[in-house]
Amino acid sequence: MPLDLSKIVFSVQQGYTPREQSFWMPPPGSTGAHEVDWLMVVLLYICTFFFLLIAALLVTFAVRYRRSRVAGPQPSASHSLPLELAWSIIPLAILIVIFHFGFRGFLNIMTPPDDAYAIQVTGQKWAWMFTYPNGFVDKDLHVPVNTPVKLTMTSEDVIHSLYIPAFRIKRDALPGRYTTTWFEADRTGEFELFCTEYCGEGHSAMMARVVVHDKAEFAKWLQDAGAFIDRLPPAEAGAKLFSIQGCAQCHSVDGSGGIGPSLKNVYGTQQPLQGGSSVLADENYIRESIMDPQAQIVAGYQPVMPTYKGRLKDKEITVLIAYLKSISGAGRKELEFEAGGKKSGKEDAKP
Amino acid sequence: MSAPATDNYITHARGLRSWLFTLDHKRIALLYMMSIGAAFLLGGVMALLVRTELLTPGKTIMTANQYNNVFTLHGAIMIFLFIIPSIPAIFGNFLVPVMLGVKDLAFPRMNLASYYLYIIGALFAVAAIGHGGVDTGWTFYTPYSTTTSANVIAMTLGAFILGMSSIFTGINFIVTIHKFRPPGMTWFKMPLFLWALYATSIIQVVATPVLGITLLLLIAERITGVGFFDPNLGGDPLLFQHFFWFYSHPAVYIMILPGMGIVSEIIPVFSRKPIFGYKAIAYSSVGIALLGFLVWGHHMFVSGQSTLANMIFSFLTYFVAIPSAVKVFNWLATMYKGAISLDTPMLYALAFILLFGIGGLTGVVLGALSANVHLHDTYFVVSHFHYTMMGGTVIALLAGLHYWWPKFFGRMYSEFWGRLVCVIIFIGFNITFFTQFVMGSQGMPRRYYDYISRFTIYHQISTAGAYMLAAGFVVMAVYLAASLVRGRRAPANPWGGATLEWACASPPPHDNFASQPAAPDPYDFTGMEYDANTGEWERR
C-alpha cells in the first residue's frame, strides 16, 4: 500500500504550527508562514536527532575507550562497505525528502493566486515606497486581512531585499527588473518589514511597518489616504507627505545629524555648499534639491539622494515646501505674512 | 630517542636575508604562519569591534559608516588573508614534502613567490583600509560596489593578487603530490591530509581564475564605465552574483577540506586505530571538491533567480552533504574500540566534529527552499557559516597547530593550559554563535548597524561569548609563546604518529631526511609504545 505522505504532512502541519512566538520563530501572521514553520520544526527535530547521535557516539567512545581504562586498542574492521553505504544512503534518502517538501513549500509561497491584490514596491536608499492601485504612495505597507496580496518590486539604485519575518517571505528588489512575491495575512495587526540586502549607510534603518487592516477598514484607509493633500492645510499635508515618502529616514527635522542634512531652519537661510560657495534655500532651491539632488550638494554630505523627478507632482512639492517653511524661523514669518496678507486682502475687498 | 638535533631548519642559516630569500618550504611555512597570524589578529579585532558596537541598539562606539567598514574588513581579512591560505600555506607547505619524505616542494621559487604575492595582496588591502575604506561587505555585490565612493578597486586588486598566490600554492601541491611520492606510496597509501590538500589544490587552480576575472570586470566597470553588472549601463547585477559564487562556493571547500584532512590525521593517532574507511574518506574529499562546483546558486534563492534554477541548486546541495556525513561517521568509527587519549589536539578534533556537525546540519535547514526564504541573509546564515568556518576550519587549524607545534618548534606546550583553553574556546564559541541561530530565525537581518529592541538580549549574549573567545586566544598566545622559551624539548614523535613527519627530528633538519625514507603505512600503529622517560613513541 502506498504511503500517503501528504496526509502525514498535513497532520504534522496541524500539530506543530504554533500561533504564538516560539523559541525559534516570531509569531506567524500569514498563511504562508505555516508552510515554512512546520518544515522548520521537522528540520530542527531531524538536526537535533543527528547531532545527539553524533555527540552520543563521540562521548561514549571517548569515555568507554579512554586510554587509562583500556589495555590497548582492540582489533575491529578497518572498513565496512555495508555500514558506509548505510550512512550514505539513509541520510541521502532523508535529504531528498526534505528537498521535496522544501521545494513544494517554496512553490506555494512564491506563486501568487491570479486574483491577488497588486501593490507596486520600490526600494531606494533607504526607504520603501508602496504604490497602491489608485496611485497613492506610502512608506508603510497597508493591506487587507485574508486577501492575497502580490508585491511587484523594483529598485531605484542598488539591490534591496524585502523581508517580512512574520510572513516568512523575502525577495530581492533589483534595479532594472521586476521581481514578485506574495502573501495572505491571516490576522490584523502590525508587523516588521526589513531590508535584508546590504545597501549602505542606512541599510539597517530601511524598515517599514506592515499594517494589516480588516477589509472595510482598509478600503476606508485607502480612500482617505489618497485625498489628504486637498483636505489638509498645506504645511500639515506637507508634514504627512514628508513622513509617507520616507524623507525622515535621512533628514531630521529637529536639527540632529543624519545621512542627509537636517531640514530644521533651512528654508530662507544660506546653505554652505561643497566647494565653498553657498546658496539661499528658497522655493526654487528646495524644488531643485528634490528633483535633481546631485546639482548642489550641501557641504559635508555625500551625493546619495535619489531623484524624485516623475515621482512627485507639483502639488506635492508645493506642500513639502510649505512644511519646510513651517519648521524654519524665516519660513514661519513668511507663512504668517502670507496668511495675514490674504486676510487683509479679503478685508480690503469688503466694501 | 632521536639524536639531539644540532642543526635544524631554524638554525641552519642566520640573518634576515636567509629568511626573506629562503627557498626552504619549512621557513616559508613559518613566514606564512606569522603573516597569517597577524591577519587573524587584525580580523579578530574587527570582529570584537563589530560585537561591541552591537552591544546596544543605535550607536554604541561607532557610526554606521564606520561599522560598515569594520564588518567588511572583518569578512574580507578573515576570508582572503586568513582562512583561505591558512592551513595549506602553513601546514601544507611545512608537511607536504616531509610527509612524502622529500627535501622540498616541486617548485621552491614559486613557493616563495606565492608568499610575496600574499604580502603584496595584503598591502593592497591595507592601502584600501587607509584610503577611503571599503564598505561593500566581502561579497562586493554590484551595483553597490560599482557605485559606492569607497576604495573598492584597491581591495579587489588585493583579492585578485591573493588569488594568484593561492593558485601558485595549488599548482605546487598538485605537482609535488603527483611526482614526488616515494617508492611504495601509491595514491591510496598517502596520508589523508595529502588527499585533502590535493582536492583543495584542484579547486584553487580551477575556481580562483573565475574570481580573478570577475574582480577585473568589476574594476573595469568602475574605471571605464563599461556595463557588465550595472543595469544603468546595460549590465546585469545577478551576473556578478553568479560569477562571484561560482568561485566563492567552491572556496568554502578550499577552506574546510584541509581542516578535514587534519582531523583525519589526528583521530587515528590519538585513538591508536587505523582510520576507518580510508578510501571513503579519500574519495569524499574529491567528491566534495567536484560537487562543490555545482551548488553556487544556493546563495541566490531569493535573488530573482528562476524557480527551475532554484530547484536544481537545492537538489544538488543535498548531495554535497553526503561526503561530509561520510567523513563524520568514519571518524567516529575510527574511535570505536580504540585507546583514546584526550590530549589538546584530540580535544580540538572532537570539538571540530561537534561544531562542524552543527554547521553541516544547519546547512540542511538552509538548503530547504521554503525555509531558506525566511532564513536567507539573517543571523541564522551568519551563524551557520561561522560554525563551519570557525567551528570547522579554525578549530581544525588549532588542532593542527597543537599537533604539529612540537614538530615546528621542537618544544612542548603546557598540556594543562592547552586543554583549558580548548574548553574555553568551545564554550565561548557556542555562546557567541548559537545565540545567532535563534536571533536569525527570529528575523534579525545580517549586516545591521542598528536593530529593534527585541533582539537586544541575543546580541548581548553573543557579544559576551565573543569576549570569552578573545580571552581564550590571548591565553593561547601566552602559553604558546612561553613554550618556545621554557617548553620541554620535543622528541621526534611525541604523539605516536605513523606518518613520515614523525620519523624526522623535531624540528626537522634543513634537508628533512638524510636519505629517502621508505613509505610507511600512515595508519599502522602496531608495535608502537610510549616511553615515559623520553616522552617519545617508538616502534618495537
Coordinates of C-alpha atoms in Angstrom, one line a residue, chain A:
Chain A
M1 CA 0.0 0.0 0.0
P2 CA 1.5 3.4 -1.0
L3 CA 2.3 5.7 1.8
D4 CA 0.2 8.8 1.7
L5 CA 2.8 11.4 2.6
S6 CA 0.6 14.4 2.2
K7 CA -1.7 13.1 4.9
I8 CA 1.2 12.6 7.3
V9 CA 2.5 16.1 6.4
F10 CA -1.0 17.6 7.0
S11 CA -1.2 16.1 10.4
V12 CA 2.3 17.2 11.2
Q13 CA 1.5 20.7 10.0
Q14 CA -1.6 20.8 12.2
G15 CA 0.2 19.6 15.3
Y16 CA 3.4 21.6 15.1
T17 CA 2.5 25.0 14.0
P18 CA 2.4 27.4 16.9
R19 CA 0.3 30.5 16.8
E20 CA 2.4 32.4 19.3
Q21 CA 6.1 33.3 19.3
S22 CA 8.2 30.2 19.8
F23 CA 11.8 29.8 20.8
W24 CA 12.8 29.8 17.2
M25 CA 10.2 31.7 15.3
P26 CA 8.4 35.0 15.6
P27 CA 4.6 34.8 15.8
P28 CA 3.2 33.9 12.3
G29 CA 1.0 36.3 10.5
S30 CA 0.2 34.8 7.2
T31 CA -1.0 31.6 5.5
G32 CA 2.5 31.1 4.0
A33 CA 4.1 31.2 7.5
H34 CA 2.6 27.9 8.4
E35 CA 4.1 26.4 5.2
V36 CA 7.5 27.3 6.4
D37 CA 7.0 26.7 10.1
W38 CA 6.1 23.1 10.1
L39 CA 9.1 22.3 7.9
M40 CA 11.4 24.3 10.2
V41 CA 10.1 22.4 13.2
V42 CA 10.6 19.0 11.5
L43 CA 14.0 20.0 10.3
L44 CA 15.1 21.1 13.8
Y45 CA 14.0 17.8 15.1
I46 CA 16.0 15.9 12.4
C47 CA 19.0 18.1 13.1
T48 CA 18.7 17.6 16.8
F49 CA 18.4 13.9 16.4
F50 CA 21.5 13.6 14.2
F51 CA 23.5 16.0 16.4
L52 CA 22.6 14.0 19.5
L53 CA 23.5 10.7 17.7
I54 CA 27.0 12.1 16.8
A55 CA 27.5 13.6 20.2
A56 CA 26.4 10.4 22.0
L57 CA 28.7 8.2 19.9
L58 CA 31.6 10.6 20.4
V59 CA 31.2 10.9 24.2
T60 CA 30.5 7.2 24.6
F61 CA 33.7 6.2 22.7
A62 CA 35.8 8.9 24.3
V63 CA 34.8 7.7 27.8
R64 CA 34.4 4.0 27.2
Y65 CA 37.8 3.6 25.3
R66 CA 39.8 6.1 27.4
R67 CA 43.5 5.0 27.2
S68 CA 43.6 4.8 31.0
R69 CA 40.7 2.4 31.1
V70 CA 41.7 0.0 28.3
A71 CA 44.7 -2.1 27.9
G72 CA 45.1 -1.0 24.3
P73 CA 43.3 -0.8 21.1
Q74 CA 41.2 -3.8 20.2
P75 CA 41.0 -5.1 16.7
S76 CA 37.9 -4.1 14.6
A77 CA 37.1 -3.8 11.0
S78 CA 39.1 -1.2 9.1
H79 CA 36.2 -0.6 6.8
S80 CA 32.8 -1.9 6.1
L81 CA 31.0 -1.3 2.9
P82 CA 27.5 -2.1 4.2
L83 CA 28.0 0.3 7.1
E84 CA 29.4 3.0 4.8
L85 CA 26.6 2.6 2.3
A86 CA 24.1 2.7 5.1
W87 CA 25.4 6.1 6.4
S88 CA 25.5 7.4 2.9
I89 CA 22.1 6.2 1.6
I90 CA 19.9 6.7 4.7
P91 CA 20.9 10.4 5.1
L92 CA 20.6 10.9 1.3
A93 CA 17.1 9.5 1.3
I94 CA 16.1 11.8 4.2
L95 CA 17.7 14.7 2.4
I96 CA 15.8 14.1 -0.8
V97 CA 12.5 14.0 1.2
I98 CA 13.5 17.3 2.8
F99 CA 14.3 18.7 -0.7
H100 CA 10.8 17.7 -1.9
F101 CA 8.9 19.4 0.9
G102 CA 11.2 22.5 0.8
F103 CA 10.6 22.9 -2.9
R104 CA 6.8 22.3 -2.6
G105 CA 6.6 24.9 0.1
F106 CA 8.7 27.3 -2.0
L107 CA 6.3 27.0 -4.9
N108 CA 3.4 27.7 -2.6
I109 CA 4.9 30.8 -1.1
M110 CA 6.3 32.1 -4.4
T111 CA 3.3 31.6 -6.7
P112 CA 0.6 34.2 -6.2
P113 CA -3.0 33.4 -6.9
D114 CA -4.4 35.2 -10.0
D115 CA -6.8 37.3 -8.1
A116 CA -4.2 38.8 -5.8
Y117 CA -4.4 42.5 -4.8
A118 CA -1.5 44.1 -6.6
I119 CA 0.9 46.6 -4.9
Q120 CA 4.0 48.1 -6.5
V121 CA 7.1 48.2 -4.4
T122 CA 10.1 50.5 -5.0
G123 CA 13.2 50.2 -2.9
Q124 CA 15.7 53.1 -2.7
K125 CA 18.4 54.2 -0.4
W126 CA 17.0 54.0 2.3
A127 CA 13.2 53.7 2.3
W128 CA 10.5 51.6 0.8
M129 CA 7.7 53.0 -1.3
F130 CA 4.4 51.1 -1.7
T131 CA 2.2 52.3 -4.6
Y132 CA -1.5 51.3 -4.4
P133 CA -3.8 50.7 -7.4
N134 CA -5.2 54.2 -7.0
G135 CA -1.8 55.8 -7.3
F136 CA -1.3 56.6 -3.6
V137 CA 2.2 56.1 -2.4
D138 CA 3.1 55.3 1.2
K139 CA 6.3 54.4 3.1
D140 CA 4.4 51.7 5.0
L141 CA 2.7 48.6 3.6
H142 CA -1.1 48.6 4.3
V143 CA -3.0 45.5 3.3
P144 CA -6.4 43.9 3.9
V145 CA -6.6 40.8 6.0
N146 CA -7.4 37.4 4.4
T147 CA -6.7 38.7 1.0
P148 CA -3.8 37.5 -1.2
V149 CA -1.5 40.4 -1.9
K150 CA 1.0 40.4 -4.7
L151 CA 4.1 42.7 -4.5
T152 CA 5.8 43.6 -7.7
M153 CA 9.2 45.0 -6.8
T154 CA 12.0 47.0 -8.3
S155 CA 14.8 49.3 -7.1
E156 CA 15.8 52.8 -7.9
D157 CA 19.5 52.3 -7.1
V158 CA 21.2 49.2 -5.7
I159 CA 19.8 45.8 -4.7
H160 CA 17.5 45.7 -1.7
S161 CA 15.6 42.8 -0.3
L162 CA 12.1 43.0 1.2
Y163 CA 11.7 40.8 4.3
I164 CA 8.6 40.3 6.5
P165 CA 9.6 37.9 9.3
A166 CA 6.1 37.3 10.4
F167 CA 5.0 36.3 6.9
R168 CA 8.3 34.3 6.3
I169 CA 8.8 36.0 2.9
K170 CA 11.8 37.6 1.4
R171 CA 12.6 38.7 -2.1
D172 CA 15.3 40.9 -3.6
A173 CA 14.3 44.1 -5.3
L174 CA 16.7 44.8 -8.2
P175 CA 17.3 47.8 -10.4
G176 CA 16.2 47.4 -14.0
R177 CA 13.9 44.4 -13.5
Y178 CA 10.8 43.3 -11.6
T179 CA 10.6 40.5 -9.0
T180 CA 7.4 39.4 -7.3
T181 CA 6.4 37.8 -4.1
W182 CA 3.0 37.4 -2.3
F183 CA 1.4 36.7 1.0
E184 CA -2.0 36.4 2.6
A185 CA -2.1 37.9 6.1
D186 CA -4.4 35.9 8.3
R187 CA -4.7 38.3 11.2
T188 CA -4.9 42.0 11.7
G189 CA -2.1 43.9 13.4
E190 CA 1.3 45.5 12.8
F191 CA 4.4 43.6 11.6
E192 CA 8.0 44.4 10.9
L193 CA 9.4 44.8 7.4
F194 CA 13.2 44.9 6.9
C195 CA 15.7 45.4 4.1
T196 CA 17.9 42.3 4.0
E197 CA 20.3 43.0 1.2
Y198 CA 23.1 45.2 2.3
C199 CA 22.7 48.6 0.7
G200 CA 25.0 51.0 2.6
E201 CA 24.9 53.5 5.4
G202 CA 21.1 53.4 6.1
H203 CA 20.7 49.7 5.5
S204 CA 19.5 48.9 9.0
A205 CA 17.2 52.0 9.0
M206 CA 15.4 50.8 5.9
M207 CA 12.5 49.4 7.8
A208 CA 8.8 49.8 7.4
R209 CA 5.6 48.8 9.1
V210 CA 3.2 46.3 7.7
V211 CA -0.3 47.2 8.8
V212 CA -3.0 44.6 8.3
H213 CA -6.5 46.1 8.4
D214 CA -9.8 44.3 8.3
K215 CA -11.2 44.6 4.8
A216 CA -13.7 47.5 5.3
E217 CA -11.2 49.5 7.3
F218 CA -8.6 49.1 4.6
A219 CA -11.0 50.4 1.9
K220 CA -11.7 53.5 4.1
W221 CA -8.0 54.0 4.8
L222 CA -7.1 53.9 1.1
Q223 CA -9.8 56.4 0.2
D224 CA -8.8 58.8 3.0
A225 CA -5.1 58.4 2.4
G226 CA -5.2 59.4 -1.2
A227 CA -7.1 62.7 -0.7
F228 CA -5.2 64.3 2.2
I229 CA -3.4 66.9 0.1
D230 CA -6.6 68.5 -0.8
R231 CA -8.2 68.2 2.6
L232 CA -5.4 69.4 5.0
P233 CA -3.7 72.8 5.2
P234 CA -0.6 72.9 3.1
A235 CA 2.0 72.7 5.9
E236 CA 0.2 69.8 7.6
A237 CA -0.2 68.0 4.3
G238 CA 3.5 68.5 3.7
A239 CA 4.3 67.0 7.1
K240 CA 2.3 64.0 6.2
L241 CA 3.8 63.6 2.8
F242 CA 7.3 64.1 4.3
S243 CA 6.6 61.1 6.5
I244 CA 4.9 58.9 3.8
Q245 CA 7.7 59.5 1.3
G246 CA 10.3 58.4 3.9
C247 CA 12.2 61.7 3.8
A248 CA 12.7 61.3 7.6
Q249 CA 14.9 58.2 7.0
C250 CA 17.8 60.6 6.1
H251 CA 16.6 64.1 7.1
S252 CA 15.8 65.0 10.7
V253 CA 13.6 68.0 11.4
D254 CA 15.0 68.7 14.9
G255 CA 18.5 69.8 13.9
S256 CA 20.2 66.5 14.7
G257 CA 22.5 64.9 12.3
G258 CA 21.7 62.1 9.8
I259 CA 22.6 60.7 6.4
G260 CA 21.4 64.0 4.9
P261 CA 21.3 67.5 6.4
S262 CA 18.6 68.3 9.0
L263 CA 15.9 70.4 7.4
K264 CA 15.2 72.5 10.5
N265 CA 15.7 76.2 9.9
V266 CA 16.9 75.5 6.3
Y267 CA 14.3 77.5 4.4
G268 CA 15.2 81.1 3.9
T269 CA 18.8 80.7 5.2
Q270 CA 22.2 80.5 3.4
Q271 CA 23.3 76.9 2.9
P272 CA 27.1 76.1 2.6
L273 CA 27.8 74.0 -0.5
Q274 CA 30.5 71.7 -1.4
G275 CA 33.4 73.7 -2.9
G276 CA 32.9 76.6 -0.5
S277 CA 30.1 78.6 -2.1
S278 CA 26.7 78.9 -0.5
V279 CA 23.1 79.3 -1.7
L280 CA 19.9 80.8 -0.4
A281 CA 17.4 78.0 0.4
D282 CA 14.4 79.4 -1.3
E283 CA 11.5 77.6 -3.1
N284 CA 13.5 77.0 -6.2
Y285 CA 16.5 75.6 -4.4
I286 CA 14.3 73.2 -2.5
R287 CA 12.5 72.2 -5.6
E288 CA 15.8 71.6 -7.4
S289 CA 17.1 69.6 -4.4
I290 CA 14.2 67.2 -4.7
M291 CA 14.1 66.9 -8.4
D292 CA 17.8 67.0 -9.2
P293 CA 19.5 66.3 -5.8
Q294 CA 23.0 66.0 -7.3
A295 CA 23.0 69.6 -8.6
Q296 CA 24.1 71.3 -5.4
I297 CA 25.4 69.3 -2.5
V298 CA 25.5 70.7 1.0
A299 CA 29.0 70.7 2.4
G300 CA 29.8 67.7 4.5
Y301 CA 27.3 65.3 2.9
Q302 CA 27.6 62.5 0.3
P303 CA 25.7 62.8 -3.0
V304 CA 23.5 59.8 -2.3
M305 CA 19.9 61.2 -2.5
P306 CA 17.8 59.7 -5.4
T307 CA 15.8 62.0 -7.7
Y308 CA 12.1 62.3 -7.2
K309 CA 11.6 63.5 -10.8
G310 CA 8.4 61.9 -12.1
R311 CA 7.5 60.6 -8.7
L312 CA 6.2 63.8 -7.0
K313 CA 3.6 66.0 -8.5
D314 CA 3.9 69.8 -8.4
K315 CA 1.1 70.0 -5.9
E316 CA 3.1 67.6 -3.6
I317 CA 6.3 69.6 -3.9
T318 CA 4.3 72.8 -3.0
V319 CA 3.0 71.3 0.2
L320 CA 6.5 69.9 1.1
I321 CA 7.9 73.4 0.7
A322 CA 5.1 74.7 2.9
Y323 CA 6.1 72.1 5.5
L324 CA 9.8 73.2 5.4
K325 CA 8.7 76.8 5.8
S326 CA 6.8 75.7 8.9
I327 CA 9.9 74.3 10.6
S328 CA 12.1 77.3 9.8
G329 CA 12.1 80.6 11.7
A330 CA 12.4 82.6 8.5
G331 CA 9.7 80.4 6.8
R332 CA 7.2 80.7 9.6
K333 CA 7.3 84.5 9.3
E334 CA 6.6 84.1 5.6
L335 CA 3.7 81.8 6.2
E336 CA 2.3 84.2 8.8
F337 CA 2.7 87.1 6.4
E338 CA 1.0 85.1 3.6
A339 CA -1.8 84.2 5.9
G340 CA -2.0 87.8 7.2
G341 CA -1.8 89.2 3.7
K342 CA -4.6 87.0 2.4
K343 CA -6.7 88.0 5.4
S344 CA -6.1 91.7 4.9
G345 CA -6.7 91.3 1.2
K346 CA -10.1 89.8 1.9
E347 CA -10.8 92.6 4.3
D348 CA -9.8 95.2 1.6
A349 CA -12.2 93.6 -0.8
K350 CA -15.1 94.3 1.6
P351 CA -17.0 97.4 0.8

